[in-house]
mmCIF file of C-alpha atoms in Angstrom:
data_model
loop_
_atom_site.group_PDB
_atom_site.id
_atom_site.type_symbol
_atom_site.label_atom_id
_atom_site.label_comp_id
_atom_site.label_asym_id
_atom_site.label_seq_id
_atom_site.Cartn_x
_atom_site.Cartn_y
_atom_site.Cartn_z
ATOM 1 C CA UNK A 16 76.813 148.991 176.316
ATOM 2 C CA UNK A 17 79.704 149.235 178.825
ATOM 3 C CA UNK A 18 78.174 150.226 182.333
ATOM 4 C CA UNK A 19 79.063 153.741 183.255
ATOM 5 C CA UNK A 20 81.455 153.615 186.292
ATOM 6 C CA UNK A 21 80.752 156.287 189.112
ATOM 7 C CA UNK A 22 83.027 159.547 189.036
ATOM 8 C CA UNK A 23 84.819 159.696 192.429
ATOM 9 C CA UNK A 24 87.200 161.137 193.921
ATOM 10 C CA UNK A 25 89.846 160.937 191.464
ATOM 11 C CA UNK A 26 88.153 163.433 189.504
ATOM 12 C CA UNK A 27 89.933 166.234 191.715
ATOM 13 C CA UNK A 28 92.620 165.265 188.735
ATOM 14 C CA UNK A 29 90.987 165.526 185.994
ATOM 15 C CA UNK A 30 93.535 165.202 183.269
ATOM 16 C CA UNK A 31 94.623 161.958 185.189
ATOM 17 C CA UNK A 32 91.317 160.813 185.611
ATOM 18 C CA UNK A 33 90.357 160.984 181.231
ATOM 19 C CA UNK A 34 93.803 159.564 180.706
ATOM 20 C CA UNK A 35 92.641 156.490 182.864
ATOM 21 C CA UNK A 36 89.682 155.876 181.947
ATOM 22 C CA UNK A 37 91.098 155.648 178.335
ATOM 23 C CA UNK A 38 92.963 153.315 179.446
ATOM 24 C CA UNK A 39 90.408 151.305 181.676
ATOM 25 C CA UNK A 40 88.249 150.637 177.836
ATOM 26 C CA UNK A 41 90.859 150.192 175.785
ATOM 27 C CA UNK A 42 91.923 147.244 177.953
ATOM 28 C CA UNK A 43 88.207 145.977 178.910
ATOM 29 C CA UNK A 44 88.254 146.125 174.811
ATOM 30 C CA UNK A 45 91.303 143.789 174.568
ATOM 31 C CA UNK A 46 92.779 146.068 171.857
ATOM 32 C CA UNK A 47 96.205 146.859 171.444
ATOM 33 C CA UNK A 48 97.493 150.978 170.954
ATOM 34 C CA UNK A 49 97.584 149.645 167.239
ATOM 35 C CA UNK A 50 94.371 147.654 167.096
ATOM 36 C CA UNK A 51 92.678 150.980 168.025
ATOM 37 C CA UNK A 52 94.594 153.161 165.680
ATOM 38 C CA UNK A 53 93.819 150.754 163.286
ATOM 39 C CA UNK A 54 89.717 150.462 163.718
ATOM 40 C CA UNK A 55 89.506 154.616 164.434
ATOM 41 C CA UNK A 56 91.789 155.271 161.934
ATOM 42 C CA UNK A 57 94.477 157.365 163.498
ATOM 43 C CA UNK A 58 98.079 157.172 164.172
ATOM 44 C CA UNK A 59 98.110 154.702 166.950
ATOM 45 C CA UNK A 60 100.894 156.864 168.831
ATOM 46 C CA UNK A 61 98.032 159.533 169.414
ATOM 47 C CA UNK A 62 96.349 157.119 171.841
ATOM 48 C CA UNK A 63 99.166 156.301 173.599
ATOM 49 C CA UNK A 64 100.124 159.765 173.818
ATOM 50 C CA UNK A 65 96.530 160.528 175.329
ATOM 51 C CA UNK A 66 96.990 157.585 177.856
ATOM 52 C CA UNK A 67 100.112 159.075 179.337
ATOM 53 C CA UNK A 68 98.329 162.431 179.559
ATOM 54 C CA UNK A 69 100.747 164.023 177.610
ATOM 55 C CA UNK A 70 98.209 165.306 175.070
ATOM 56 C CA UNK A 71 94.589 165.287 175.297
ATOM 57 C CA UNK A 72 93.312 164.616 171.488
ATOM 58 C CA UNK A 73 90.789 166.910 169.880
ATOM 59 C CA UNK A 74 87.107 166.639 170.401
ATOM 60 C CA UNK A 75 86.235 164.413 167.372
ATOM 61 C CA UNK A 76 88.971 161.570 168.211
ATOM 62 C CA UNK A 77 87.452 162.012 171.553
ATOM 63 C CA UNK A 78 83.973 161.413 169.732
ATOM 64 C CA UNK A 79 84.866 158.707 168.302
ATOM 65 C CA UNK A 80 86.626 156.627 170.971
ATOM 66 C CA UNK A 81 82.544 157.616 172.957
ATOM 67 C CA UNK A 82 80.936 155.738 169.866
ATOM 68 C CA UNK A 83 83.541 152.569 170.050
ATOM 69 C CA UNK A 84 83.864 152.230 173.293
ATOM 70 C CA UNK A 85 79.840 152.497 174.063
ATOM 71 C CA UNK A 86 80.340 155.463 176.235
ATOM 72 C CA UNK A 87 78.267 158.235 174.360
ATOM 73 C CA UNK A 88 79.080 161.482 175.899
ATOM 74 C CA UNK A 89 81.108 160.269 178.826
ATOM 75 C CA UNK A 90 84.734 160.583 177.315
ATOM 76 C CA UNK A 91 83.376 164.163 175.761
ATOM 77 C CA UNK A 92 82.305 165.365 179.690
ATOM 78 C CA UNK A 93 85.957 164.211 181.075
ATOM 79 C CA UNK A 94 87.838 165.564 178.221
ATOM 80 C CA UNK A 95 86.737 169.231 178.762
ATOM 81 C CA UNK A 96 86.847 168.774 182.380
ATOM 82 C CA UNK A 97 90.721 168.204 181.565
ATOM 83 C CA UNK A 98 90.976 171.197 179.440
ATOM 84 C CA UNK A 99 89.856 173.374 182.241
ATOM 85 C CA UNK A 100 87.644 175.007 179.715
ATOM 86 C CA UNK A 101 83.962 174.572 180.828
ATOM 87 C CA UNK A 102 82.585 176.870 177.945
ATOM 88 C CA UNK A 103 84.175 175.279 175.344
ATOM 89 C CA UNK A 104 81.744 172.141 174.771
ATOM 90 C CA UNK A 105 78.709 172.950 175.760
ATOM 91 C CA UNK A 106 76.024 170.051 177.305
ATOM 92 C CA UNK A 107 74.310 170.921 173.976
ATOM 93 C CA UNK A 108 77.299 170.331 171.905
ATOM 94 C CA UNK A 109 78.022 167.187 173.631
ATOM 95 C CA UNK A 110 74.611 165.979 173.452
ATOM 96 C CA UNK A 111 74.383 166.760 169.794
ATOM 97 C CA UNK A 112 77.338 164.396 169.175
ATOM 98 C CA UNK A 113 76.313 161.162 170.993
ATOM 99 C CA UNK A 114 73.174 161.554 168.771
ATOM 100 C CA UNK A 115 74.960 162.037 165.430
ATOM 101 C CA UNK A 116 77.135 159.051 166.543
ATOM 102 C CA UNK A 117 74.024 157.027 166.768
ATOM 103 C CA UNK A 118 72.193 158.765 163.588
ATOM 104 C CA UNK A 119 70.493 156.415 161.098
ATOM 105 C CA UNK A 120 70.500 159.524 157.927
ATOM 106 C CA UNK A 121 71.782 162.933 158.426
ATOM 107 C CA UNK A 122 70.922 165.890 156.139
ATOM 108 C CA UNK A 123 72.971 169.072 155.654
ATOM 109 C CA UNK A 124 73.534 172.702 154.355
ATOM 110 C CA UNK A 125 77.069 174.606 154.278
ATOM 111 C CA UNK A 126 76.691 178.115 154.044
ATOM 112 C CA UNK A 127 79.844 179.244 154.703
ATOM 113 C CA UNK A 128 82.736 176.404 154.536
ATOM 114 C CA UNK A 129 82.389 173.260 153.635
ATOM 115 C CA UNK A 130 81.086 170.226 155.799
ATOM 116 C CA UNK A 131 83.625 168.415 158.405
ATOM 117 C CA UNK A 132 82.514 165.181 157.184
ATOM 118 C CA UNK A 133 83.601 166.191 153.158
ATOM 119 C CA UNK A 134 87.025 168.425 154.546
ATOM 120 C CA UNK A 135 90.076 167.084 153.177
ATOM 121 C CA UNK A 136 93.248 167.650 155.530
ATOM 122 C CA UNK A 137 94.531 170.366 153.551
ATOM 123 C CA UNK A 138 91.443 172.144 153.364
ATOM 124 C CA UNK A 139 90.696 171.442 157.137
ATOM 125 C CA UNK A 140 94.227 172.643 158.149
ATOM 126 C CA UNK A 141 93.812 176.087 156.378
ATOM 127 C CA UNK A 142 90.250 176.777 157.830
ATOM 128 C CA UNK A 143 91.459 175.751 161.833
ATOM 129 C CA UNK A 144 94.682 177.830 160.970
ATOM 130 C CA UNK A 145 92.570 180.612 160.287
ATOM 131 C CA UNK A 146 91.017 180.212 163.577
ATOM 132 C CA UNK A 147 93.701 180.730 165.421
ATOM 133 C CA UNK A 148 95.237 177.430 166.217
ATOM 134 C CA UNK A 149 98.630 176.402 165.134
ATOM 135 C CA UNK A 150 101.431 173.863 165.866
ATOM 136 C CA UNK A 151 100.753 170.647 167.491
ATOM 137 C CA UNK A 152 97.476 171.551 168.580
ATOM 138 C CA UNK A 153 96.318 172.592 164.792
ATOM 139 C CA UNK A 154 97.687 168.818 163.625
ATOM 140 C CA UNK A 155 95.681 166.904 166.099
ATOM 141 C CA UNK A 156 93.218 168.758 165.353
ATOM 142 C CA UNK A 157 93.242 168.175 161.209
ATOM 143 C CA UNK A 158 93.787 164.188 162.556
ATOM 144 C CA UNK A 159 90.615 164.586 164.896
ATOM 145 C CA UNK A 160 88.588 165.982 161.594
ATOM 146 C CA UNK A 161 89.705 163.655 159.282
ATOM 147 C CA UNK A 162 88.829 160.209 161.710
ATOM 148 C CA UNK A 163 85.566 161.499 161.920
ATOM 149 C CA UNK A 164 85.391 161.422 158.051
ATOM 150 C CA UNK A 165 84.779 157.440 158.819
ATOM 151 C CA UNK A 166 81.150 158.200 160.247
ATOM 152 C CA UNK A 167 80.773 158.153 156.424
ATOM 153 C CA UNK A 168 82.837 155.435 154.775
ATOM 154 C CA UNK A 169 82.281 152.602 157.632
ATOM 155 C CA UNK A 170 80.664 149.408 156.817
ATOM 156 C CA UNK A 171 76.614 150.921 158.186
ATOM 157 C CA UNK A 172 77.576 154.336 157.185
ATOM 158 C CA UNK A 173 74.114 156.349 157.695
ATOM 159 C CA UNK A 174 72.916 157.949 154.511
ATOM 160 C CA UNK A 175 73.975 161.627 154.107
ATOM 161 C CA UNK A 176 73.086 164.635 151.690
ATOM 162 C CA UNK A 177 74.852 167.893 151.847
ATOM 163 C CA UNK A 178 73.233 171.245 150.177
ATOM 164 C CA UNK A 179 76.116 173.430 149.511
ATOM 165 C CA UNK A 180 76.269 176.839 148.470
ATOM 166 C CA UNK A 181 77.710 178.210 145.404
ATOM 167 C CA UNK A 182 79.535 181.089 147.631
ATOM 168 C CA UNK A 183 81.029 177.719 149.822
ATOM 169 C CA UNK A 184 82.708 176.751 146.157
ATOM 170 C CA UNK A 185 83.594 179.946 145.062
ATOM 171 C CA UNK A 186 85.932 180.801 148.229
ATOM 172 C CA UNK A 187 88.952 178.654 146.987
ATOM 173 C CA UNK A 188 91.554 177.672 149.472
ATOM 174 C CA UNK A 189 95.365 179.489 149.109
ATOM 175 C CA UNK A 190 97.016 176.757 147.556
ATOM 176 C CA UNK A 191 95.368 175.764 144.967
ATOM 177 C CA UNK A 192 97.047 172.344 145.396
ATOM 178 C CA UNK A 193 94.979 172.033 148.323
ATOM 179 C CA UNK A 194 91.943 173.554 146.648
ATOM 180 C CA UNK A 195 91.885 170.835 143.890
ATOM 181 C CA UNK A 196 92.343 168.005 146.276
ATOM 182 C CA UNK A 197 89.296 169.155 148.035
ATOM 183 C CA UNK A 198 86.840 169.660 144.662
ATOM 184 C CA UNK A 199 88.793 166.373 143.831
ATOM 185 C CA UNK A 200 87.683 164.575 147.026
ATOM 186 C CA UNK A 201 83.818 166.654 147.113
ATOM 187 C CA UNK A 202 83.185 165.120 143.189
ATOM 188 C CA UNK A 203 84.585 161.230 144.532
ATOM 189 C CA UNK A 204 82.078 161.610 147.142
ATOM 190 C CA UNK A 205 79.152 162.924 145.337
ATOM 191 C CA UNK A 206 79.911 159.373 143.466
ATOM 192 C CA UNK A 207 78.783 157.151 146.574
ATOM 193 C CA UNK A 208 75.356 155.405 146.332
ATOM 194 C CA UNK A 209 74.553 156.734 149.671
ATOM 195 C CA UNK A 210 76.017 160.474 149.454
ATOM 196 C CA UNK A 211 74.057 163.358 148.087
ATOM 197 C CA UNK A 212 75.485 166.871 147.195
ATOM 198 C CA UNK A 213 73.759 169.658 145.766
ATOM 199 C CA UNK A 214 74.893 173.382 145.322
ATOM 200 C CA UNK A 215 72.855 175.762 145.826
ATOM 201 C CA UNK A 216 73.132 178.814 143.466
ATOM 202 C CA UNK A 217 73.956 182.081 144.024
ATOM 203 C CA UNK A 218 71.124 183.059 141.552
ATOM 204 C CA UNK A 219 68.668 181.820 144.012
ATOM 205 C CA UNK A 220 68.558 184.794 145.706
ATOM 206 C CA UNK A 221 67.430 185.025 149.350
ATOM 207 C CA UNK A 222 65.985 181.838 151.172
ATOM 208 C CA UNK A 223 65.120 180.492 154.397
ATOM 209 C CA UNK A 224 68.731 179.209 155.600
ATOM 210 C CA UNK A 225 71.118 182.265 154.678
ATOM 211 C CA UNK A 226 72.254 182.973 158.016
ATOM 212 C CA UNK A 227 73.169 179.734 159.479
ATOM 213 C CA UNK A 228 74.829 176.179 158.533
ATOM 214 C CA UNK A 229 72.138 173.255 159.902
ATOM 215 C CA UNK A 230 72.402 169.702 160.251
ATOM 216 C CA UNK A 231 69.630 167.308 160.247
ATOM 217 C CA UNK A 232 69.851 164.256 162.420
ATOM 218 C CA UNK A 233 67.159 161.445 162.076
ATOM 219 C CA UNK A 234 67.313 159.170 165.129
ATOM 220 C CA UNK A 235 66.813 155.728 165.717
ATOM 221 C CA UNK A 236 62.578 156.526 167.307
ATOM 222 C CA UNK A 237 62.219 158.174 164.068
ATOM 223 C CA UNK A 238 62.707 161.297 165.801
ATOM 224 C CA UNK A 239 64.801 164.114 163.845
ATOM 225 C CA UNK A 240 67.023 167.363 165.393
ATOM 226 C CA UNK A 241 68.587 169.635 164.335
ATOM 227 C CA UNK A 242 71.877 171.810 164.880
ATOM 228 C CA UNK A 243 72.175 175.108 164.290
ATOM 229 C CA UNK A 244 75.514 177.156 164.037
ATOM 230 C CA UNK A 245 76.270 180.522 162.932
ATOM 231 C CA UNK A 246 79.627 182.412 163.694
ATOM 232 C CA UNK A 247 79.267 182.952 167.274
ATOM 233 C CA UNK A 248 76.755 179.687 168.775
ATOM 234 C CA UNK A 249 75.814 176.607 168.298
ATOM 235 C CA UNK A 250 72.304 175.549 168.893
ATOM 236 C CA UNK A 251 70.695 171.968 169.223
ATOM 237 C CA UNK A 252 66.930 172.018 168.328
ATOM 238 C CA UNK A 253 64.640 168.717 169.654
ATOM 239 C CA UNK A 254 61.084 170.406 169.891
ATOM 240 C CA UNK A 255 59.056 169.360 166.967
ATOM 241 C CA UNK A 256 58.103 172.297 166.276
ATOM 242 C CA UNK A 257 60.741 174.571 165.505
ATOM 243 C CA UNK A 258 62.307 171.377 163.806
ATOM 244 C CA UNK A 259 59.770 170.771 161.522
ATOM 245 C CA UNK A 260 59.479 174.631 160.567
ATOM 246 C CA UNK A 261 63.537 174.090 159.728
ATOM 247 C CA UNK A 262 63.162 171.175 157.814
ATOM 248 C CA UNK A 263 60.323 172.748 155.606
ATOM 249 C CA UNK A 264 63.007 175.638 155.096
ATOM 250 C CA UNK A 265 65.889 172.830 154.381
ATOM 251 C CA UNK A 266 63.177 171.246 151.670
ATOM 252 C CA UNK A 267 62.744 174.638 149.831
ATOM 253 C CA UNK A 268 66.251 174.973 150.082
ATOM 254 C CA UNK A 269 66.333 171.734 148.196
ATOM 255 C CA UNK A 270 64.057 172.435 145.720
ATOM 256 C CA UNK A 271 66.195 175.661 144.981
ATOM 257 C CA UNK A 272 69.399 173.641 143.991
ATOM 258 C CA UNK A 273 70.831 172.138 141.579
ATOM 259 C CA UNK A 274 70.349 168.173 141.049
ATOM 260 C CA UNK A 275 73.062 165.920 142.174
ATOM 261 C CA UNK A 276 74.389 165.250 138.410
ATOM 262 C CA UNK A 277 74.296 169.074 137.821
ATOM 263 C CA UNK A 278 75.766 170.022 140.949
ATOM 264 C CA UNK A 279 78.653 167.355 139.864
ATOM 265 C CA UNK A 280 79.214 168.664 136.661
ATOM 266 C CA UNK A 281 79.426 172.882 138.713
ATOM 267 C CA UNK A 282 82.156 171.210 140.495
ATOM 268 C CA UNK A 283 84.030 169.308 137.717
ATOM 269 C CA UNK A 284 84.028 173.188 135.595
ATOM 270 C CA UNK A 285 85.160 174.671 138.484
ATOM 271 C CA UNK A 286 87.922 172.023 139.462
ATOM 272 C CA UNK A 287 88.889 172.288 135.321
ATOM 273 C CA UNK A 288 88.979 175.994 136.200
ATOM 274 C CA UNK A 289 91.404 175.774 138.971
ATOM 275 C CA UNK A 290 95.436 175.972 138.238
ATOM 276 C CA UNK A 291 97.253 172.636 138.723
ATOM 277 C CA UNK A 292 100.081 172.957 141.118
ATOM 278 C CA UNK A 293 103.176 174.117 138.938
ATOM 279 C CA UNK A 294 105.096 171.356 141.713
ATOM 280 C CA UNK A 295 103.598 168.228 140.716
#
């Protein structure tokens, strides 16, 4: 792993300063703008635009370029130094990523929207849009979402299982285009040996996760944390303790839902369900 270099003085300018240092790996990397678009899997022109400092990238392409370049965390600290927003990722937050980057199997419930790691772009651009963010900013940030999609197609993906509630499936996007690209895309997924979806039915009634999405992260000790979100915070949970009282919730959860070929054959009635696109 690269050696971290000190932050001095140049860190007054802190936009200059993430812009350099981008450049300062990339080159100790020996990979061209293109070779890096090529392994991260975004359009190369967004690097150089972040080396210029013309743009800064979203958080997730800034992930990612911590977990190539060896540099958990460090790229994620400069980057919202440059934003000038100091409440916008949290140490916590932060934290939570270099450990997902480094994950051996991750474990998951959606109760609201649908995972980032399942999102297709059309889905993912609807959902940020409805958060507020628009123009360039929204389309980086779709970009940003779907590179980190790669944490589960690379060559050592970790092994990953989703529980997803019925009321996630039954909240269909606008277009329903868009919506059957994304049940399209969840079902090819559920296909992979090391991918797991369930859905969770409504019928269920109350359970021990209703207020809050979670994600599991087992760690390469043999440790496992968790993350908590709800609509207004993000929490990231390392005491045993509290984690293992979560993770007995998660496996009730589990035992509530649907098996993976049943929860692919919910998804194929509802996809059959869905209007095609009267344009294609």
């Amino acid at each position: 792993m690269p050696q971290r270099r000190v932050v001095t003085g140049r860190s007054q300018e802190p936009r200059q300063r993430f812009a350099e240092e981008l450049r300062q790996l990339r080159a100790g990397k020996g990979d061209s703008l293109r070779q890096l678009g090529e392994r991260l899997g975004w359009d190369w022109s967004l690097f150089g635009k972040m080396e210029k400092g013309e743009t800064l990238g979203g958080p997730e392409v800034v992930q990612a370029l911590d977990q190539y370049f060896g540099t958990p965390g460090m790229l994620l600290a400069l980057w919202e130094l440059a934003r000038g927003d100091h409440t916008q990722f949290r140490e916590q937050y932060r934290r939570y990523m270099a450990l997902e980057a480094e994950a051996t199997s991750l474990w998951h419930f959606a109760v609201s929207v649908l995972p980032g790691l399942l999102q297709t772009p059309g889905y993912a651009r609807e959902l940020l849009a409805a958060g507020g963010l628009k123009g360039d900013e929204l389309e980086q940030q779709v970009e940003a979402r779907m590179g980190r999609r790669e944490l589960l197609t690379g060559e050592e993906s970790p092994p990953f299982r989703s529980i997803i509630s019925e009321a996630v499936l039954r909240s269909p996007l606008r277009d329903a285009g868009e919506w059957r690209k994304q049940l399209e895309h969840l079902l090819a997924m559920a296909e992979r040996e090391d991918l797991t979806v369930h859905v969770l039915p409504l019928s269920v009634g109350p359970h021990g996760l209703m207020n809050a999405t979670v994600m599991f992260l087992r760690l390469l000790d043999g440790r496992t944390v968790a993350y908590m979100e709800n609509g207004y915070r993000g929490e990231l949970i390392e005491e045993n303790g509290p984690v293992d009282r979560l993770q007995r919730a998660y496996d009730a959860v589990r035992d509530l839902a649907l098996p993976p070929a049943e929860s692919r054959k919910f998804v194929l009635r509802l996809l059959e369900e869905t209007p095609c696109d009267p344009s294609t």
